[in-house]
Amino acid sequence: MINTKYPEGFLWGAATSAYQVEGAALTNGKKASQQDIINQENYETRGFATADIASDHYHHFREDIALMKEMGFTTYRFSIAWSRVFPEGVGPVNEEGIQFYRDLIDELLKNGIEPIVTLYHYDLPWALVRKYNGWLNREVVADFEYYASYIIEEFKNKVKYWTTINEQSIIVQFWTQKCFIPKTLQSNNQLRYQINHHMNLAHAIACKLVHEKVPNGLVGAAIGYAPVYPLTSKPEDVMAAQNAHDLHNGYYLDIYFKGIYTKSAMIYLESKGLAPKIEPGDMELMKEGYSDFLALNYYASECAKACPEEEELRFAGVNWTGVKGAMDGHERQPGFFQMCTNPNLDTTDWDWAIDPTGLEYIFRDIYMRYNKPLIITENGLGAFDQLTEDGRIHDDYRINYLREHIKAMKKAMDFGVEVIAYCPWSAMDLLSTSNGVKKRYGFIYVDRTDDDAKECKRLKKDSFYWYQKVIESNGMDLD
Ligand code: BG6
């Protein structure tokens, strides 16, 4: 078996997003984002923590970076909160807001940690939702350009790697959690794909801006990506898996790398009245805004089977509790595919299929298809960690998960796949997008609960020491 070393300069680190770690939701001029509102509602209805304090990274960022440095990070992927910099979405910049990101980036660079900046991770300024319903309205694209242009100009000499929009495909599935959608519009599923179209335009604009402004800059989207396996080898299930792949994966990758909508997916959406409205010039813009790499958020694989035409359309369910098996349903696209549980794989407590080979599979598939370098911007295991009496967190399940995924990544690399960086989710515990803070992902434990933010004290989990060894050995010591 081929067994090469990691390439010179391979980046090891981890990821977070602004509203999930920063807290200081209304501090020093920041105004609310839609996530402050959505999470307030989740707090009231489900008892999950709000985004008000999150992991209080805003006040702990130097300590957090020191811990990253101690683990040996050479990169850190994080996002910028648009409403910290432009509290109203557009208009005057909030000096204290942008200063936070100047300080953060300078602190990273001082510690030899390469920043990977995400421009948008679900947290649209609430002011733009109030003004015109946010991403539902095409006006948002111009406002995104205003924001992105400012940020890219500000950091063009300090940040080389840029990711544009986080997980468009997941936004389509879970749109009311990732965007604020007024109740009266929630039954109109075409709007999911319209939002995605607006994001495609925003993505293309951001790519062009990086290419224009950043010397040697590299840019791409961060996509939530899962391979889709057929439930059986019956030809109709294999076809359903292909259909699901086209609509879940190809539909995004073809935009990023070819500037086109995958035809099969588009024809299906048109036949159901779900296709986005495209204006003259849109597709030209998408071709101009090409990507240099693809950033992948990989957690799980998916499984599909044939779906009768007379079934009713529905989107993915959520497991709100962390009780295995409590996921409330699967996506059904009538006549095209329906998602289902893969009987061959174990799952997390939140019903996400654990599948390291799936990572190797998508790496090989994407790279051979598009021939562009890849970055892992997320990969990780959400779990109910326990702080034990000895003040430790024994998260061997997380270590096992990450070890097998790193091995899978390496196998793909040994077969020629070019990978720039590995940034698992997450550097520190944070507010989950759908399960409060009790679902933990970090190497660094943040001592708080959903009800009580306490002092957000930082503690090193067992995975912290394990990952330190992994990085020190440049991926060779995984024991
Ligand atoms: C990705 C997101 O979908 O998955 C992150 O980019 C998110 O923001 C992560 O936290 C894990 O999902 P969850 O729902 O467990 O927080």
XYZ file of C-alpha atoms and ligand atoms in Angstrom:
495
model
C 0.000 0.000 0.000
C 1.208 3.451 -0.852
C 1.918 5.393 2.306
C 3.240 8.858 1.790
C 3.830 11.605 4.297
C 1.556 14.628 4.484
C 2.716 17.307 2.066
C 4.934 20.105 3.299
C 2.797 22.890 4.766
C -0.300 20.749 5.330
C -2.472 22.723 7.750
C -3.846 21.231 10.979
C -6.409 23.108 13.038
C -10.094 23.238 13.848
C -13.188 25.320 13.137
C -15.919 27.398 14.769
C -18.480 29.960 13.673
C -19.114 33.421 15.069
C -22.568 33.161 16.619
C -21.836 29.691 17.986
C -18.795 30.781 20.013
C -18.496 34.524 20.370
C -21.366 35.571 22.615
C -21.286 39.333 23.285
C -24.348 39.340 21.075
C -25.186 42.980 21.721
C -21.832 44.226 22.992
C -19.737 47.155 21.742
C -22.103 48.168 18.985
C -23.013 44.729 17.665
C -26.663 44.368 16.841
C -28.707 41.190 16.590
C -28.339 38.702 13.796
C -31.131 36.354 12.776
C -29.408 33.687 14.882
C -29.930 35.746 18.033
C -33.639 35.682 17.302
C -33.839 32.028 16.217
C -31.866 30.864 19.235
C -33.960 32.965 21.593
C -36.972 31.077 20.268
C -35.181 27.727 20.695
C -34.439 28.722 24.284
C -38.092 29.471 24.929
C -39.485 26.391 23.217
C -36.770 23.776 23.762
C -34.627 25.041 26.621
C -31.454 25.377 24.526
C -28.936 28.089 25.396
C -29.250 31.372 23.531
C -26.441 32.899 21.463
C -26.077 35.753 24.009
C -22.989 34.288 25.653
C -22.360 31.064 23.699
C -18.753 30.103 24.600
C -17.880 33.724 25.434
C -15.046 33.562 22.918
C -15.348 37.332 22.458
C -13.883 37.754 25.941
C -11.684 34.625 25.941
C -10.198 34.726 22.454
C -6.584 35.231 23.533
C -6.818 32.336 25.979
C -8.477 30.235 23.248
C -5.740 31.019 20.766
C -3.114 30.159 23.372
C -4.790 26.765 23.758
C -4.884 26.316 19.971
C -1.201 27.122 19.881
C -0.579 24.596 22.654
C -2.353 21.941 20.561
C -0.052 22.903 17.699
C -2.632 24.414 15.345
C -1.256 25.842 12.137
C -4.688 27.029 11.011
C -8.036 28.100 12.455
C -11.267 28.380 10.533
C -13.778 30.873 11.944
C -16.446 33.229 10.639
C -17.066 36.930 10.854
C -20.345 38.171 12.299
C -21.723 40.576 9.718
C -23.818 42.434 12.316
C -20.775 43.015 14.519
C -19.122 44.905 11.690
C -22.228 46.456 10.123
C -24.910 46.435 12.823
C -27.554 47.514 10.313
C -26.269 45.231 7.579
C -25.050 48.195 5.507
C -24.068 51.776 6.298
C -21.476 52.894 8.813
C -18.950 50.387 10.063
C -18.865 49.595 13.778
C -15.248 50.397 14.659
C -15.256 48.301 17.827
C -16.728 45.406 15.879
C -14.086 45.334 13.154
C -11.399 45.884 15.782
C -12.355 42.554 17.371
C -11.538 40.754 14.113
C -8.321 42.762 13.632
C -7.226 41.669 17.099
C -8.287 38.068 16.500
C -6.457 37.786 13.197
C -3.339 39.517 14.530
C -3.291 37.196 17.538
C -3.551 34.161 15.240
C -0.765 35.384 12.984
C 1.431 36.215 15.968
C 1.038 32.564 17.022
C 1.817 31.184 13.585
C -1.798 30.169 12.925
C -3.112 30.727 9.394
C -6.639 32.156 9.434
C -9.298 30.593 7.200
C -12.097 33.136 7.177
C -15.735 32.336 6.449
C -17.700 35.373 5.372
C -21.125 34.059 6.208
C -22.194 31.334 8.646
C -25.998 31.609 9.071
C -25.982 34.948 10.925
C -27.573 37.541 8.668
C -28.045 40.916 10.387
C -31.545 41.033 11.846
C -31.902 44.568 10.430
C -31.930 43.068 6.915
C -34.582 40.534 7.893
C -36.734 43.380 9.210
C -36.070 45.494 6.159
C -36.835 43.013 3.377
C -37.019 39.427 4.710
C -33.286 38.782 4.386
C -32.169 36.071 1.977
C -35.691 35.740 0.590
C -35.186 39.054 -1.163
C -32.694 39.546 -3.975
C -31.745 42.931 -2.490
C -29.597 41.017 0.002
C -27.057 40.212 -2.705
C -26.019 43.870 -3.066
C -25.807 44.247 0.707
C -23.684 41.113 0.964
C -21.357 42.598 -1.653
C -21.053 45.773 0.424
C -20.138 43.751 3.510
C -17.863 41.235 1.785
C -16.027 43.909 -0.140
C -15.221 45.768 3.062
C -14.002 42.669 4.902
C -11.879 41.398 2.018
C -10.308 44.831 1.531
C -9.591 45.109 5.261
C -7.856 41.729 5.546
C -6.475 41.218 2.053
C -2.886 41.298 3.230
C -3.418 39.017 6.204
C -5.834 36.352 5.049
C -5.069 34.044 2.158
C -7.880 31.465 2.500
C -11.491 32.603 2.234
C -14.673 30.615 2.366
C -17.816 32.350 1.223
C -21.086 30.912 2.478
C -21.406 28.032 4.886
C -23.463 25.009 3.854
C -25.971 26.192 1.310
C -27.296 22.664 0.860
C -28.019 22.421 4.577
C -29.714 25.820 4.515
C -32.120 24.454 1.875
C -32.952 21.467 4.111
C -33.231 23.226 7.468
C -34.179 26.700 6.338
C -36.122 27.808 9.417
C -33.142 27.038 11.672
C -30.547 28.610 9.424
C -32.615 31.603 8.256
C -35.486 33.486 9.812
C -38.501 32.602 7.668
C -41.826 34.237 8.529
C -44.459 31.602 9.410
C -46.715 32.696 6.543
C -44.014 31.799 3.991
C -42.889 28.497 5.467
C -45.190 26.388 3.273
C -43.696 27.814 0.069
C -40.850 25.393 -0.632
C -39.791 27.133 -3.853
C -38.369 29.850 -1.609
C -35.763 27.441 -0.275
C -34.260 27.186 -3.743
C -34.696 30.921 -4.317
C -32.661 31.660 -1.194
C -30.037 29.279 -2.505
C -29.968 31.120 -5.834
C -29.389 34.429 -4.034
C -26.584 32.768 -2.098
C -25.050 31.489 -5.325
C -24.921 35.071 -6.569
C -23.413 36.257 -3.288
C -20.882 33.427 -3.410
C -19.827 34.303 -6.965
C -19.423 37.971 -6.036
C -17.245 37.072 -3.055
C -15.070 34.818 -5.233
C -14.565 37.642 -7.720
C -13.699 40.063 -4.923
C -11.059 37.743 -3.503
C -9.581 37.240 -6.964
C -9.491 41.007 -7.552
C -8.247 42.144 -4.176
C -6.213 39.445 -2.419
C -2.680 38.791 -3.631
C -2.414 34.964 -3.998
C -5.806 34.646 -2.323
C -7.782 31.417 -2.616
C -11.519 31.172 -2.262
C -14.274 28.571 -2.240
C -17.590 27.703 -0.636
C -17.885 25.518 2.460
C -20.433 22.891 1.651
C -22.182 20.377 3.910
C -21.580 17.259 1.879
C -22.653 13.633 2.257
C -22.235 10.808 -0.218
C -25.548 9.158 -1.026
C -25.623 5.358 -1.090
C -28.492 3.320 -2.500
C -30.345 1.358 0.181
C -30.171 -1.784 -1.973
C -28.663 -2.755 -5.292
C -32.119 -2.714 -6.886
C -31.739 -0.519 -9.961
C -34.547 1.816 -8.841
C -32.709 2.470 -5.535
C -29.432 3.058 -7.357
C -31.224 5.550 -9.599
C -32.777 7.227 -6.545
C -29.293 7.617 -5.005
C -28.104 9.237 -8.236
C -31.086 11.608 -8.140
C -30.372 12.500 -4.517
C -26.722 13.059 -5.356
C -27.653 15.404 -8.206
C -30.020 17.469 -6.042
C -27.995 17.446 -2.790
C -24.445 17.613 -4.084
C -24.062 18.137 -7.823
C -26.511 21.054 -7.707
C -23.980 22.998 -5.610
C -20.653 21.734 -6.931
C -21.635 22.411 -10.540
C -22.328 26.032 -9.612
C -19.048 26.436 -7.766
C -16.864 24.806 -10.398
C -18.743 25.078 -13.682
C -21.147 27.977 -13.132
C -24.120 25.840 -14.190
C -27.101 24.243 -12.524
C -27.064 20.430 -12.733
C -29.612 19.766 -15.476
C -31.317 16.688 -13.993
C -31.851 18.451 -10.651
C -33.130 21.579 -12.359
C -35.575 19.645 -14.557
C -36.897 17.885 -11.455
C -37.293 21.179 -9.560
C -39.052 22.765 -12.529
C -41.468 19.849 -12.769
C -42.458 20.431 -9.127
C -42.641 24.221 -9.310
C -39.622 24.535 -7.007
C -37.016 25.962 -9.382
C -35.492 29.359 -8.595
C -36.212 32.408 -10.686
C -33.047 33.256 -12.607
C -32.470 36.715 -14.083
C -30.454 37.630 -17.171
C -26.759 37.812 -16.331
C -26.988 35.534 -13.274
C -25.421 32.501 -14.907
C -22.621 34.605 -16.453
C -21.813 35.947 -12.984
C -21.646 32.422 -11.598
C -19.150 31.444 -14.248
C -16.980 34.485 -13.500
C -17.050 33.761 -9.747
C -15.189 30.486 -9.967
C -13.819 28.642 -6.913
C -10.193 27.743 -6.297
C -10.937 24.935 -3.847
C -13.849 23.247 -2.164
C -14.214 23.343 1.590
C -16.084 20.333 2.900
C -18.032 19.878 6.087
C -18.282 16.121 6.451
C -20.062 14.406 9.323
C -22.056 11.519 7.905
C -23.140 9.687 4.797
C -26.704 9.375 3.557
C -28.818 6.639 2.097
C -31.664 6.801 -0.436
C -34.297 4.613 -2.015
C -36.924 4.997 -4.689
C -39.858 7.284 -3.888
C -43.275 6.814 -5.495
C -44.650 9.799 -7.412
C -47.756 10.019 -5.216
C -45.767 10.590 -1.986
C -45.870 14.025 -0.422
C -42.856 16.355 -0.603
C -41.051 16.845 2.696
C -37.598 17.876 3.861
C -35.136 16.401 6.366
C -36.110 15.778 9.956
C -34.168 16.717 13.083
C -33.347 14.796 16.233
C -33.978 17.439 18.906
C -33.151 15.341 21.962
C -30.061 13.207 21.435
C -32.089 10.055 22.046
C -31.101 7.623 19.290
C -33.926 7.025 16.857
C -35.766 10.245 17.719
C -35.158 11.898 14.337
C -38.514 13.134 13.106
C -38.549 11.865 9.523
C -36.621 11.820 6.241
C -36.694 13.930 3.126
C -38.998 12.792 0.309
C -38.807 14.164 -3.211
C -41.724 12.429 -4.966
C -40.780 10.403 -8.024
C -37.095 11.264 -7.510
C -35.818 9.792 -4.194
C -36.457 9.469 -0.487
C -33.783 9.402 2.165
C -33.680 6.565 4.688
C -31.545 5.069 7.434
C -28.549 3.022 6.347
C -28.851 -0.301 8.203
C -25.104 -0.922 7.827
C -23.858 2.000 9.884
C -23.830 2.950 13.528
C -25.007 6.454 14.385
C -24.315 9.221 16.858
C -26.872 9.915 19.578
C -28.414 12.381 17.135
C -28.858 9.737 14.406
C -26.007 10.871 12.163
C -24.467 7.853 10.397
C -20.803 7.362 11.341
C -18.924 6.566 8.157
C -15.209 7.339 7.752
C -15.093 5.523 4.418
C -17.676 8.024 3.184
C -15.032 10.710 3.571
C -12.523 8.795 1.476
C -15.255 8.168 -1.075
C -16.289 11.814 -1.488
C -12.684 13.011 -1.582
C -11.906 10.620 -4.394
C -15.150 11.388 -6.215
C -14.985 15.181 -5.993
C -11.308 15.477 -6.752
C -11.401 13.175 -9.758
C -14.480 15.018 -11.094
C -13.362 18.636 -10.587
C -9.629 18.406 -10.030
C -9.532 21.135 -7.361
C -7.874 21.006 -3.941
C -10.033 20.268 -0.924
C -10.141 21.521 2.648
C -11.928 19.898 5.531
C -13.582 22.824 7.275
C -15.715 20.617 9.523
C -15.724 16.990 10.670
C -16.548 15.825 14.156
C -18.656 14.010 16.664
C -21.387 15.657 18.722
C -21.655 13.944 22.104
C -22.859 14.372 25.698
C -19.410 14.801 27.281
C -19.045 14.331 31.027
C -16.818 16.430 33.220
C -15.565 13.826 35.708
C -14.514 14.338 39.302
C -10.851 14.424 38.369
C -11.637 17.550 36.307
C -11.096 15.638 33.057
C -13.220 14.845 30.035
C -12.587 11.323 28.756
C -13.867 11.593 25.191
C -12.336 8.455 23.686
C -15.402 8.128 21.374
C -14.410 11.449 19.777
C -10.794 10.368 19.445
C -11.930 7.163 17.718
C -14.179 9.081 15.363
C -11.488 11.583 14.393
C -8.774 8.945 14.098
C -10.782 6.934 11.584
C -11.649 10.037 9.570
C -8.049 11.198 9.457
C -7.063 7.739 8.228
C -9.740 7.928 5.539
C -8.544 11.372 4.444
C -4.987 10.080 4.239
C -6.025 7.095 2.153
C -7.656 9.421 -0.356
C -4.505 11.566 -0.357
C -2.416 8.487 -1.020
C -4.500 7.998 -4.145
C -3.703 11.481 -5.373
C -6.317 13.727 -3.777
C -4.917 17.159 -2.963
C -5.918 18.325 0.532
C -4.825 21.665 1.975
C -6.075 21.494 5.550
C -7.927 19.496 8.155
C -10.143 21.535 10.478
C -12.450 19.371 12.544
C -15.484 20.754 14.315
C -14.816 22.239 16.713
C -11.899 23.944 18.374
C -13.926 24.442 21.556
C -17.406 23.471 22.701
C -20.031 25.758 21.277
C -23.717 26.318 20.713
C -24.986 23.610 18.372
C -27.170 24.799 15.517
C -30.022 22.570 16.624
C -29.276 21.077 20.022
C -28.081 23.708 22.497
C -24.725 23.401 24.268
C -25.255 19.919 25.677
C -24.200 18.492 22.316
C -20.451 19.056 22.419
C -17.832 18.864 19.693
C -14.741 20.629 21.000
C -11.194 19.677 21.953
C -11.550 22.361 24.603
C -14.358 21.873 27.088
C -16.338 25.006 27.910
C -17.782 24.682 31.376
C -21.353 25.830 30.996
C -24.796 24.302 30.558
C -27.840 25.320 28.568
C -29.353 26.948 31.671
C -26.264 28.406 33.232
C -23.382 30.063 31.394
C -21.275 30.049 34.597
C -17.820 31.450 33.758
C -17.260 29.426 30.604
C -14.049 28.073 32.086
C -11.835 26.238 29.581
C -10.653 22.669 30.259
C -8.595 20.323 28.101
C -10.364 17.138 27.031
C -8.489 13.881 26.406
C -8.952 14.615 22.686
C -6.961 17.846 23.212
C -3.849 15.878 24.188
C -4.464 13.280 21.485
C -4.795 15.911 18.729
C -1.664 17.634 20.020
C 0.233 14.398 19.335
C -1.376 14.005 15.930
C -0.257 17.470 14.907
C 3.188 17.146 16.430
C 3.775 13.986 14.386
C 2.243 15.612 11.279
C -0.541 13.051 11.198
C 1.652 9.994 11.645
C 0.895 9.171 15.295
C -2.832 8.507 15.595
C -2.749 6.235 18.670
C -22.617 22.156 10.337
C -22.557 23.620 10.633
O -23.819 21.915 9.716
O -22.678 21.272 11.389
C -22.177 23.985 12.035
O -21.773 24.307 9.702
C -22.826 23.024 12.998
O -22.530 25.319 12.252
C -22.329 21.634 12.696
O -22.635 23.347 14.330
C -22.907 20.562 13.596
O -24.292 20.627 13.609
P -25.093 20.775 14.953
O -26.519 20.904 14.556
O -24.820 19.546 15.722
O -24.595 21.995 15.614
